[in-house]
Coordinates of C-alpha atoms in Angstrom, one line a residue:
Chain A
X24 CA 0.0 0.0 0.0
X25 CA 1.3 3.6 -0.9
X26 CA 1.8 6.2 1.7
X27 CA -0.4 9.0 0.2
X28 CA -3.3 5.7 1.0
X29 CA -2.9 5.6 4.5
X30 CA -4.8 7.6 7.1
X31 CA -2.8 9.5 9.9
X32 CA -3.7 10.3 13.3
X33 CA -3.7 13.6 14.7
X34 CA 0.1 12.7 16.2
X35 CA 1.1 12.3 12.8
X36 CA 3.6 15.2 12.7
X37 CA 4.8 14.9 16.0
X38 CA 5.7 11.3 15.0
X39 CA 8.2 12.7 12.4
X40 CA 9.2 14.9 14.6
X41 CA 10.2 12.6 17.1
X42 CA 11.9 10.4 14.7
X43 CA 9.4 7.5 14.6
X44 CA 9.0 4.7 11.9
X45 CA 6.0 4.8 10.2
X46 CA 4.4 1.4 8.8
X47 CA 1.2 0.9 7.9
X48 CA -1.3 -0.7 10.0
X49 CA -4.8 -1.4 9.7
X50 CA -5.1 1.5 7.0
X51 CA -2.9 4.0 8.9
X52 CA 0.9 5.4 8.6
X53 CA 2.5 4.4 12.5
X54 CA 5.1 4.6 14.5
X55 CA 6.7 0.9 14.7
X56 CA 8.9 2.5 16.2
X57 CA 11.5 5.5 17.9
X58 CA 15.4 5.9 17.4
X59 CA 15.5 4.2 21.0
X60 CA 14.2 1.2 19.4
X61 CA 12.0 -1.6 20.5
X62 CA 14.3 -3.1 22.9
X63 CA 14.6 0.6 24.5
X64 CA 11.3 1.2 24.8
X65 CA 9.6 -1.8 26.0
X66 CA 12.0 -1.7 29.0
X67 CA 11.4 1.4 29.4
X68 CA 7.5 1.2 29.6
X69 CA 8.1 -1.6 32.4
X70 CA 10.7 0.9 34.1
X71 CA 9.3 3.9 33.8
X72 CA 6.9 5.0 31.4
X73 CA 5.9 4.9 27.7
X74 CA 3.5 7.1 25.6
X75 CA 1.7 5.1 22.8
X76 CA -0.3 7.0 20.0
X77 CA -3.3 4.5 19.9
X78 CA -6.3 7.1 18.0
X79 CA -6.3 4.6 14.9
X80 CA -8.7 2.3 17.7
X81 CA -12.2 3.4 17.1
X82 CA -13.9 5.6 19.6
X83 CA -17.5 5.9 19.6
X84 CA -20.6 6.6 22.1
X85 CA -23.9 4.7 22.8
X86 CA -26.6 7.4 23.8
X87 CA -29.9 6.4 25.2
X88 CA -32.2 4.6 27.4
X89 CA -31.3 0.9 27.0
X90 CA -28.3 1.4 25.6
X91 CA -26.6 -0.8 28.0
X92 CA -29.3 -4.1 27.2
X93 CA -29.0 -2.9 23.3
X94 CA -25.1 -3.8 23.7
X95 CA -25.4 -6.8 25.6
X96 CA -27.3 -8.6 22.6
X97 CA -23.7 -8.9 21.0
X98 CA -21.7 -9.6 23.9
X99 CA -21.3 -12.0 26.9
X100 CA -20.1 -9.1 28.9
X101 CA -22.6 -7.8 32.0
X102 CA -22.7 -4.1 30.8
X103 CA -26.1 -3.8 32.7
X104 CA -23.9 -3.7 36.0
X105 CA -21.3 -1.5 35.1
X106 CA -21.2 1.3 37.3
X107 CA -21.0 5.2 36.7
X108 CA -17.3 6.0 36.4
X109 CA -16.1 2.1 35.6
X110 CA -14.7 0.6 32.2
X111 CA -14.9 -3.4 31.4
X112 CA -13.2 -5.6 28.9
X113 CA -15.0 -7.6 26.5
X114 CA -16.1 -9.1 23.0
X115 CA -18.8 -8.9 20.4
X116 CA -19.9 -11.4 18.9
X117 CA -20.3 -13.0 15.2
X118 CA -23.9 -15.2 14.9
X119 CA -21.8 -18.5 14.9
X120 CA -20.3 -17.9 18.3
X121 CA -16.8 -16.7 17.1
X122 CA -15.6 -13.3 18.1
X123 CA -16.1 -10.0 15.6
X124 CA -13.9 -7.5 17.8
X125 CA -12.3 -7.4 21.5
X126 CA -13.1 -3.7 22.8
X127 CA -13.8 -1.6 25.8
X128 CA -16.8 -0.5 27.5
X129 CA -16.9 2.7 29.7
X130 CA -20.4 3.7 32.0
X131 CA -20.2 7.5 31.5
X132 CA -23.1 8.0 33.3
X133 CA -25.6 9.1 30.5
X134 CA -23.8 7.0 27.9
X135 CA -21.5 4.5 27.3
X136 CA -18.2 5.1 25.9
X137 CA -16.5 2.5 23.7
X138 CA -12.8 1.1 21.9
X139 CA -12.7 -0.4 19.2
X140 CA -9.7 -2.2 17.0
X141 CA -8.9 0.0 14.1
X142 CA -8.9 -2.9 12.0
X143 CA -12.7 -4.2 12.7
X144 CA -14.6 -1.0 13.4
X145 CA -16.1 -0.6 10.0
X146 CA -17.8 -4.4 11.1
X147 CA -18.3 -3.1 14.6
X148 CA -20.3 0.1 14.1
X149 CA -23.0 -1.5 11.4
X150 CA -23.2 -5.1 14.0
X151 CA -24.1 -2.2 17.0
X152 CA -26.2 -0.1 14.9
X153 CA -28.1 -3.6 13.6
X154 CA -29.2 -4.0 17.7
X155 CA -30.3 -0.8 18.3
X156 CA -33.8 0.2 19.3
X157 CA -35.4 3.2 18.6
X158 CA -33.9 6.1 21.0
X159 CA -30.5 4.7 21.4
X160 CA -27.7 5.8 19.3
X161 CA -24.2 5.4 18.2
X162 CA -22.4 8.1 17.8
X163 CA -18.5 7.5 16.1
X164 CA -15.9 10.0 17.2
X165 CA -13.4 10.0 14.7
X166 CA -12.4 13.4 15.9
X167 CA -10.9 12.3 18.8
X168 CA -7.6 10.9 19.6
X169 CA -6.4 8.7 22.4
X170 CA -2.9 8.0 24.1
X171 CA -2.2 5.6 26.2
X172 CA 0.7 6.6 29.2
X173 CA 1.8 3.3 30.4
X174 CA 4.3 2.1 33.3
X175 CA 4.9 2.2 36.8
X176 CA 5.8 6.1 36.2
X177 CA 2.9 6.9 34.3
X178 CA 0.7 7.9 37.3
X179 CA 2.6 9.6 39.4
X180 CA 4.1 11.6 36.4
X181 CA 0.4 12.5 35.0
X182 CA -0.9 13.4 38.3
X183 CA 1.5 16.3 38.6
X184 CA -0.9 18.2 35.6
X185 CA -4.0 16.0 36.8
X186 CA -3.2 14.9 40.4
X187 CA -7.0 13.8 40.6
X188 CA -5.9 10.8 38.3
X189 CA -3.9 9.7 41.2
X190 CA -6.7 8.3 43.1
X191 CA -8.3 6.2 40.4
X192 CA -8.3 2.7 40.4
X193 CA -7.8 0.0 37.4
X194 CA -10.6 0.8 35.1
X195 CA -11.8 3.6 36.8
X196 CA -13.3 6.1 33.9
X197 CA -13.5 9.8 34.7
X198 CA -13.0 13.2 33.2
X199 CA -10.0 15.1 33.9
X200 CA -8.3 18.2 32.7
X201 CA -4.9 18.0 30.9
X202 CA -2.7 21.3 29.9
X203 CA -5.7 22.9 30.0
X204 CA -7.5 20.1 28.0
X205 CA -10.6 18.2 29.0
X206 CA -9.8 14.7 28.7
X207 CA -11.4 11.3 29.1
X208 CA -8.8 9.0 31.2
X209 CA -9.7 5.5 32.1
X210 CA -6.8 3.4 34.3
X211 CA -6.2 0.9 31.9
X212 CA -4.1 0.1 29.4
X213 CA -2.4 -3.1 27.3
X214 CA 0.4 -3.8 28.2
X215 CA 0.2 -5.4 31.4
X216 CA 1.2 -2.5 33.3
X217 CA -0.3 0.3 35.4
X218 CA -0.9 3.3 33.5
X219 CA -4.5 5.1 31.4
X220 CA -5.6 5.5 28.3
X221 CA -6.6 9.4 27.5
X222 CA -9.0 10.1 24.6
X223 CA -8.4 13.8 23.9
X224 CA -9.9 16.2 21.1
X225 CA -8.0 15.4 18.2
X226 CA -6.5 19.4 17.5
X227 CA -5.7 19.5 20.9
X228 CA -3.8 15.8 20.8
X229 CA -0.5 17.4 19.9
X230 CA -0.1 19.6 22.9
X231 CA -1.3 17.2 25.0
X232 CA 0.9 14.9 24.3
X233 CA 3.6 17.3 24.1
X234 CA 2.8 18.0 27.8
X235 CA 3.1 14.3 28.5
X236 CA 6.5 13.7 27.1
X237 CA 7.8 16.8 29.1
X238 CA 7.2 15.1 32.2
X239 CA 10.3 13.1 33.9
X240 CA 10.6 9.3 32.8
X241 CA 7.9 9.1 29.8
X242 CA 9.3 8.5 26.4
X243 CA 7.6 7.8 23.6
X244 CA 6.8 4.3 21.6
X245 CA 6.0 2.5 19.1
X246 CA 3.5 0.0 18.0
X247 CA 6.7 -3.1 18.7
X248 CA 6.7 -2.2 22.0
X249 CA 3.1 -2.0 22.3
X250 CA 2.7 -5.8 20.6
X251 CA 6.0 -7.2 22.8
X252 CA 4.2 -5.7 26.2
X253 CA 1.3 -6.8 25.4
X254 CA 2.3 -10.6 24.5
X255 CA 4.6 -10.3 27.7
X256 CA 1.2 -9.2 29.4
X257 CA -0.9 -12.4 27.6
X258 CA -3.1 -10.1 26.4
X259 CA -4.6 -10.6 22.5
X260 CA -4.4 -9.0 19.7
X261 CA -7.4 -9.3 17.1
X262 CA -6.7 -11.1 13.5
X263 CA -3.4 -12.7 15.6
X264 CA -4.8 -14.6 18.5
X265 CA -8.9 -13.7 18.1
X266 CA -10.8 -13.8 15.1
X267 CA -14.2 -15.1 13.6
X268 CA -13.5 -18.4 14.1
X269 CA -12.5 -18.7 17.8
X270 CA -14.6 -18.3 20.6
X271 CA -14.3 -16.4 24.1
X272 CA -14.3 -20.2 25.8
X273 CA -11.3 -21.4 23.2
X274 CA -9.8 -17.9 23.7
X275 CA -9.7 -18.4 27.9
X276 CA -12.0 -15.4 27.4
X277 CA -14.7 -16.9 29.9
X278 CA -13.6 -14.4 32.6
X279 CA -14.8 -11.2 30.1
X280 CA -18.6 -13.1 30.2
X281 CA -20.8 -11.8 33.0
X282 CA -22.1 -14.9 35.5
X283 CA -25.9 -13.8 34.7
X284 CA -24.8 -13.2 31.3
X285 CA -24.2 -17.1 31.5
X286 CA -27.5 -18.2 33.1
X287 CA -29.4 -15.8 30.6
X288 CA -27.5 -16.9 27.2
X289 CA -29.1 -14.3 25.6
X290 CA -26.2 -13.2 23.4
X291 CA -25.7 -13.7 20.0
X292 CA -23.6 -16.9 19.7
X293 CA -24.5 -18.2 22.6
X294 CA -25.7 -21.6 22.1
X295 CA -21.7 -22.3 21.1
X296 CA -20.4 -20.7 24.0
X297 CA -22.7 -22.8 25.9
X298 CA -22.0 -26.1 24.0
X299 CA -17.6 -25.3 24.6
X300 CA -18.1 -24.4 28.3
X301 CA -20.5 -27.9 28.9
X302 CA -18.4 -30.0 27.0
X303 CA -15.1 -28.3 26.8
X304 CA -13.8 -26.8 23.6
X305 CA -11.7 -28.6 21.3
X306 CA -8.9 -26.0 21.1
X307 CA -7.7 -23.5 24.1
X308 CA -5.6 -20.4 24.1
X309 CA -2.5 -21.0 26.0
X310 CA 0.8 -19.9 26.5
X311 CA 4.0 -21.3 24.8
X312 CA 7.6 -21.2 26.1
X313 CA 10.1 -21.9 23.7
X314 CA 13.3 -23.4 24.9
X315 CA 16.6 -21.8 23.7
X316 CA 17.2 -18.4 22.1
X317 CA 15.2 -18.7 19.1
X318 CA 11.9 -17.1 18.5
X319 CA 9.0 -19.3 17.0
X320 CA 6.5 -16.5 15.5
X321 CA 2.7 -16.9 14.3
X322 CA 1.4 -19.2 12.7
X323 CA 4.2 -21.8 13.6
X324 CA 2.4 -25.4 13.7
X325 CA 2.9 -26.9 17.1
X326 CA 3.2 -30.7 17.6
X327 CA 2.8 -33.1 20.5
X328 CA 5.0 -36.6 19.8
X329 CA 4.9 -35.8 16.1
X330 CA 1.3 -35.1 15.3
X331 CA 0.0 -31.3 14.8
X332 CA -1.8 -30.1 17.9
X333 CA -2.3 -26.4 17.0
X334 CA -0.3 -22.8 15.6
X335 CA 1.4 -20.2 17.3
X336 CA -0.9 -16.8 16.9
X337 CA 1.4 -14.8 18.4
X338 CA 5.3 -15.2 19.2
X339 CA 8.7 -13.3 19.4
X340 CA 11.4 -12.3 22.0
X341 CA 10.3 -10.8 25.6
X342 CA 12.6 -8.3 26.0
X343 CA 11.5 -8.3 30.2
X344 CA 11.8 -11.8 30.1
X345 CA 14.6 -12.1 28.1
X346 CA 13.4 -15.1 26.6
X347 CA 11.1 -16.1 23.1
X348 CA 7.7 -16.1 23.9
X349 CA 5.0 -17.1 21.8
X350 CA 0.6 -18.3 22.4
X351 CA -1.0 -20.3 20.5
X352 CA -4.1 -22.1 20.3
X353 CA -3.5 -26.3 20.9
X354 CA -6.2 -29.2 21.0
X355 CA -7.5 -29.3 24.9
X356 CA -5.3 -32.6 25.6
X357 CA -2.0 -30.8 25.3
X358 CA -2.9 -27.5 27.0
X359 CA -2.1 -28.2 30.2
X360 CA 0.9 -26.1 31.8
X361 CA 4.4 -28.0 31.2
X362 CA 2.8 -30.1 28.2
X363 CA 5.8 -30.6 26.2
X364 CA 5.7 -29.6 22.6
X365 CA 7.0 -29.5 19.2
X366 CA 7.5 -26.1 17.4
X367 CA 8.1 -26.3 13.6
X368 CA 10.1 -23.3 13.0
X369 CA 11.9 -23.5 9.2
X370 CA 11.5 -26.9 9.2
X371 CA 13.5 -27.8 12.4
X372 CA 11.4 -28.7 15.5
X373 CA 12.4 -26.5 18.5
X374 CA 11.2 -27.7 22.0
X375 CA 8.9 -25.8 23.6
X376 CA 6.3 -26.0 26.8
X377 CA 2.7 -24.7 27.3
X378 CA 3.4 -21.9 29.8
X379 CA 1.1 -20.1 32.4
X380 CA 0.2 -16.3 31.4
X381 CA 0.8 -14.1 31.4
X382 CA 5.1 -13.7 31.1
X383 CA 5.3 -10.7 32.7
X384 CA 3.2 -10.4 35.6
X385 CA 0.5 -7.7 35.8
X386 CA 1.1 -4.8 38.0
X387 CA -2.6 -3.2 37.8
X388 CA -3.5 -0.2 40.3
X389 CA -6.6 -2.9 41.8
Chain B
X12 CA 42.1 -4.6 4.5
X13 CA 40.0 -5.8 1.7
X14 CA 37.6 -3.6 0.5
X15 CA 33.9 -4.8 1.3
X16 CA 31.7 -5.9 -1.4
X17 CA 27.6 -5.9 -1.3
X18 CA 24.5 -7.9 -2.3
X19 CA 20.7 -6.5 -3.0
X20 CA 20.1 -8.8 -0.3
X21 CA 22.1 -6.5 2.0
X22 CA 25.3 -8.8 2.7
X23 CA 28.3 -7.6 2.9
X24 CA 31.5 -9.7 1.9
X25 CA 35.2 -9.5 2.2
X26 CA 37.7 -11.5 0.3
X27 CA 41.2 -12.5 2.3
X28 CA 42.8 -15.2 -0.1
X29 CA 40.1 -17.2 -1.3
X30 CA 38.4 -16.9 2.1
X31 CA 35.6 -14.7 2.5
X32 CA 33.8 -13.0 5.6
X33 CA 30.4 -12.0 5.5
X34 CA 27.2 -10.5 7.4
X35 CA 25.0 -8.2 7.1
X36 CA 25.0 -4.3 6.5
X37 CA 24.8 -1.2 8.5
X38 CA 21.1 -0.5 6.6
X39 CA 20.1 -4.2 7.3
X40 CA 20.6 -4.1 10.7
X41 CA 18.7 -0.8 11.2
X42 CA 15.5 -2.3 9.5
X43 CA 15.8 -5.1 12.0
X44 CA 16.5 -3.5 14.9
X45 CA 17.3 -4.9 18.3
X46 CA 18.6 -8.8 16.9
X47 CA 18.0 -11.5 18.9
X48 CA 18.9 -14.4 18.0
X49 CA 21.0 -15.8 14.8
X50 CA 21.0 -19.0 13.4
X51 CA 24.6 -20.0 11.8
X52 CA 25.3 -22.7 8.9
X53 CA 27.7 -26.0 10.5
X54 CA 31.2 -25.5 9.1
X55 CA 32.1 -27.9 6.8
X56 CA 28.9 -27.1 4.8
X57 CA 28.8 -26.4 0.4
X58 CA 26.8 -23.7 -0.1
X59 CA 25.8 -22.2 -3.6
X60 CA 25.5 -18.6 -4.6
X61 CA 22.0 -16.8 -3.3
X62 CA 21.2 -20.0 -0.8
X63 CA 19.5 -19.2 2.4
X64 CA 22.1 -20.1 5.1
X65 CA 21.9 -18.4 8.4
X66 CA 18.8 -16.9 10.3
X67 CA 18.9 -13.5 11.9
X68 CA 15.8 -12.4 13.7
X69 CA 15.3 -9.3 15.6
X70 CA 12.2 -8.1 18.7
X71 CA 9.7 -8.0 15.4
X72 CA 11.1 -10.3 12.4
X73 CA 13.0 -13.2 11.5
X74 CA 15.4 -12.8 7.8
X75 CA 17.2 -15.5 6.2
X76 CA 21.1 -14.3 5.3
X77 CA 22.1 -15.8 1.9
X78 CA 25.5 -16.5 1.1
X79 CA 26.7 -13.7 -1.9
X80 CA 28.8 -16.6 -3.2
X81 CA 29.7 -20.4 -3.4
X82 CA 31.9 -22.0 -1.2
X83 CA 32.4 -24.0 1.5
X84 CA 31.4 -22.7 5.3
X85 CA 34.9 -22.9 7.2
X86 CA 34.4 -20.7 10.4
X87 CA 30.9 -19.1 12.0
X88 CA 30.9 -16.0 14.6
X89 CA 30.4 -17.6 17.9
X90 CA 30.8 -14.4 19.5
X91 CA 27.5 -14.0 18.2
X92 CA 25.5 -17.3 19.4
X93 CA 26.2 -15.6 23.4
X94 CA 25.8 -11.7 22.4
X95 CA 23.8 -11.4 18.9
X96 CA 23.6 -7.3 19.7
X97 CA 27.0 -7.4 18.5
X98 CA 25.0 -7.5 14.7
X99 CA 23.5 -3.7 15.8
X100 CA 26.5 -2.4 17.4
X101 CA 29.1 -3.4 15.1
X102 CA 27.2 -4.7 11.8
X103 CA 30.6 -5.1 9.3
X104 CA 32.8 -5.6 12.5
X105 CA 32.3 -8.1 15.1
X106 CA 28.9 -8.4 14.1
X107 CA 30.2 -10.9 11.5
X108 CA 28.1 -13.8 10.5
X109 CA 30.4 -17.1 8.8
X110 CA 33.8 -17.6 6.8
X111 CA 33.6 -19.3 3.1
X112 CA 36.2 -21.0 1.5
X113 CA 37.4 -22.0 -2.0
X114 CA 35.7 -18.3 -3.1
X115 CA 36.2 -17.6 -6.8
X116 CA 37.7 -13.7 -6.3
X117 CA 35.5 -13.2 -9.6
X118 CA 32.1 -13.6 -8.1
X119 CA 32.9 -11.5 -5.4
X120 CA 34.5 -8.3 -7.6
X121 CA 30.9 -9.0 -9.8
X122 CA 28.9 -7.6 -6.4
X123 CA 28.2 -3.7 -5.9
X124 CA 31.0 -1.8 -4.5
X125 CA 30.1 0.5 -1.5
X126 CA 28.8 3.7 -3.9
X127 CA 26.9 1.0 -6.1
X128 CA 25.4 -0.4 -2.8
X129 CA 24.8 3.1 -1.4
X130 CA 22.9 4.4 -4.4
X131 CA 21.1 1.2 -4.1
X132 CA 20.0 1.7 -0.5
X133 CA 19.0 5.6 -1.6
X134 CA 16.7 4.2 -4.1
X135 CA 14.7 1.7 -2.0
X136 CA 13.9 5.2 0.9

């Protein structure tokens, strides 16, 4: 794909200024990376603190009585009992039981704030819109941007503009001002770390951020930090270890559906969900160690005593761990922890191990 | 010292005698970034011109290093097997990948010198 095709954030200037690589990724020009490097900046983010530019995730608002009960028809996750001021996890749904998007879900009082994955909101906002009844709306806000401030530093360095975010806890969702900017922060993030995400008016992005980097410890990084934290972290990313095929039950996603949510089965794709969590599902997401230096990536086929048992989704090096890590989906017979496996990297078959996630343990602000 | 020769492929080669040294360039290792493991071909082995030999992979990706010319694998870089950052901190140095013997001096004078590699290199920004 040409440059002049891809779309650009509002950060797109201050990623040239700052040196970054720009790749495309669903449909936009990013930062892969800094001069500091991957390496750098993952370490860094677990150190201290990293700024991510993150506004090619969708951001969009669901406005009306019932928006809540609206939602819930196309996920498993209790949005009903999500509180004023609190943010949940979850997935939507495709008909068949398989999984159209991961996202985030925000009670904002009088409407419910939402994340998207840049590369499945054009599905997402038509499947929401599809649900609706009349009086509740969604309302895209392409106009916005968000940044996530990640790492044991990112609080303490924030709350010196916004000492109000100080006090929040994980997934805690409020309204703060920034520089002078009113912001929406939520304490949450993906990369395993403590830290918030911060949706921001898109003209006023660049001076927020601007502020951010100015404070002591946060540096900025790229989208190769943001996928090595996050695979540290065991956290998925969409069209790598989620997709229309695999369930929340395969993707040991049962945690994100809410327990009446699971009496009820009243969401769409349901009756699979249902079927994997009475019976077990034939294939589970789980975590894969390989022995040895070298990296086994996705789509590596993994093998028990010769005979394919799955594929790596997602795999590389750790750089906290300082180790190749990799997860995978494998049939439910070799997924418990210390299974020993078979990776087929070039050819050769590397040992390997299903390992507990996540790698890097989660340091949350609970 | 020899003067280093280059592939499109972004190896570099230098030719002592009829034994060469090669690994990969100052612009390869950039693209990479941070390398993290490399995978070296057993001495002792025949290689042909353009065949995938050694594996370098980086944080993000995995690249295959091809040998720029025939010849038979007489030394690898185990310097690199315990410290593969040596690749990023000193790419046509240290960083060097494996030793080919029986090199035909021909082949090698056939690859781009440094301004044919560096125009090369400009063209693909």
């Amino acid at each position: 794909m040409a440059d002049t095709e891809l779309l650009e954030t509002p950060l797109a200037s201050l990623h040239r200024e700052l040196g970054g690589r720009m790749v495309p990724f669903a449909g936009y020009a990013m930062p892969v990376q800094y001069p500091a490097g991957i390496m750098a900046e993952h370490l860094h983010t677990r150190a201290a603190a990293g700024l991510f530019d993150v506004s090619h995730m969708g951001q969009a608002e669901l406005i009306g009585e019932g928006a809540a009960a609206a939602l819930e028809q196309l996920t498993p996750a209790d949005v009903q009992i999500l509180k004023p001021g609190r943010q949940r996890y979850g997935v939507l749904m495709t008909e068949t039981g398989g999984i159209l998007d991961d996202f985030m879900v925000a009670n904002r009082g009088d409407r419910l704030f939402l994340v998207l994955n840049a590369s499945r909101k054009h599905l997402d906002i038509p499947a929401i819109e599809a649900v609706l009844p009349a009086g509740v709306k969604l309302r895209p806000l392409p106009d916005r941007a968000l940044i996530a401030l990640q790492g044991p530093g990112a609080v303490p360095a924030l709350a010196t503009l916004a000492p109000g975010v100080a006090s929040m806890k994980f997934m805690d969702f409020a309204e703060h001002e920034i520089a002078g900017v009113a912001c929406l922060v939520s304490r949450s993030g993906y990369t395993g770390e403590d830290g918030v995400e911060i949706s921001i008016p898109a003209e006023q992005a660049e001076a927020v951020a601007k502020a951010l980097l100015a404070l002591p410890g946060v540096m900025p990084a790229g989208l190769g930090a943001r996928d090595s934290l996050r695979l540290e972290a065991g956290l998925c990313l969409y069209g790598n270890d989620l997709d229309e095929t695999t369930s929340p039950v395969e993707a040991n996603l049962v945690w994100t559906m809410g327990k009446r949510r699971r009496t009820a089965w009243d969401f769409r794709g349901a009756e699979r969900c249902r079927e994997e969590l009475d019976n077990g599902p034939k294939r589970l997401r789980v975590g894969i160690q390989p022995e040895g230096r070298q990296p086994a990536r996705g789509h590596t086929p993994v093998q028990v005593a010769g005979e394919v048992v799955g594929e790596i989704t997602s795999g590389g090096f750790g750089p906290s761990v300082n180790a190749p890590i990799a997860m995978g989906y494998v049939a439910r017979g070799a997924a418990a922890d210390g299974t020993a496996l078979e990776l087929l990297v070039r050819g050769k078959a590397l040992p390997g191990r299903v390992a507990p996630l996540p790698f890097a343990p989660h340091r949350y602000a609970r | 010292m020899a003067e280093l020769r280059f592939t499109k492929d972004h190896e570099w080669i230098r030719l002592e005698g009829d034994v060469a040294t090669i690994g990969i360039t100052d612009h390869a290792q950039n693209a990479l970034g941070d390398v993290v493991f490399v995978d070296l071909p057993e001495a002792g082995r025949e290689v042909a011109e353009g065949e995938a030999c050694a594996v370098v992979e980086s944080v993000k990706a995995a690249s295959d290093v091809y040998a720029p010319v025939a010849g038979k694998v007489v030394e690898t870089n185990a310097a690199l097997v315990e410290n593969p950052a040596l690749i990023n901190s000193a790419p046509t140095g240290e960083g060097w990948f494996f030793k080919i013997g029986g090199v035909d001096a021909a082949a090698v004078a056939a690859l781009m010198d440094e301004a044919a590699y560096a125009a090369f290199v400009d063209e693909l920004a």
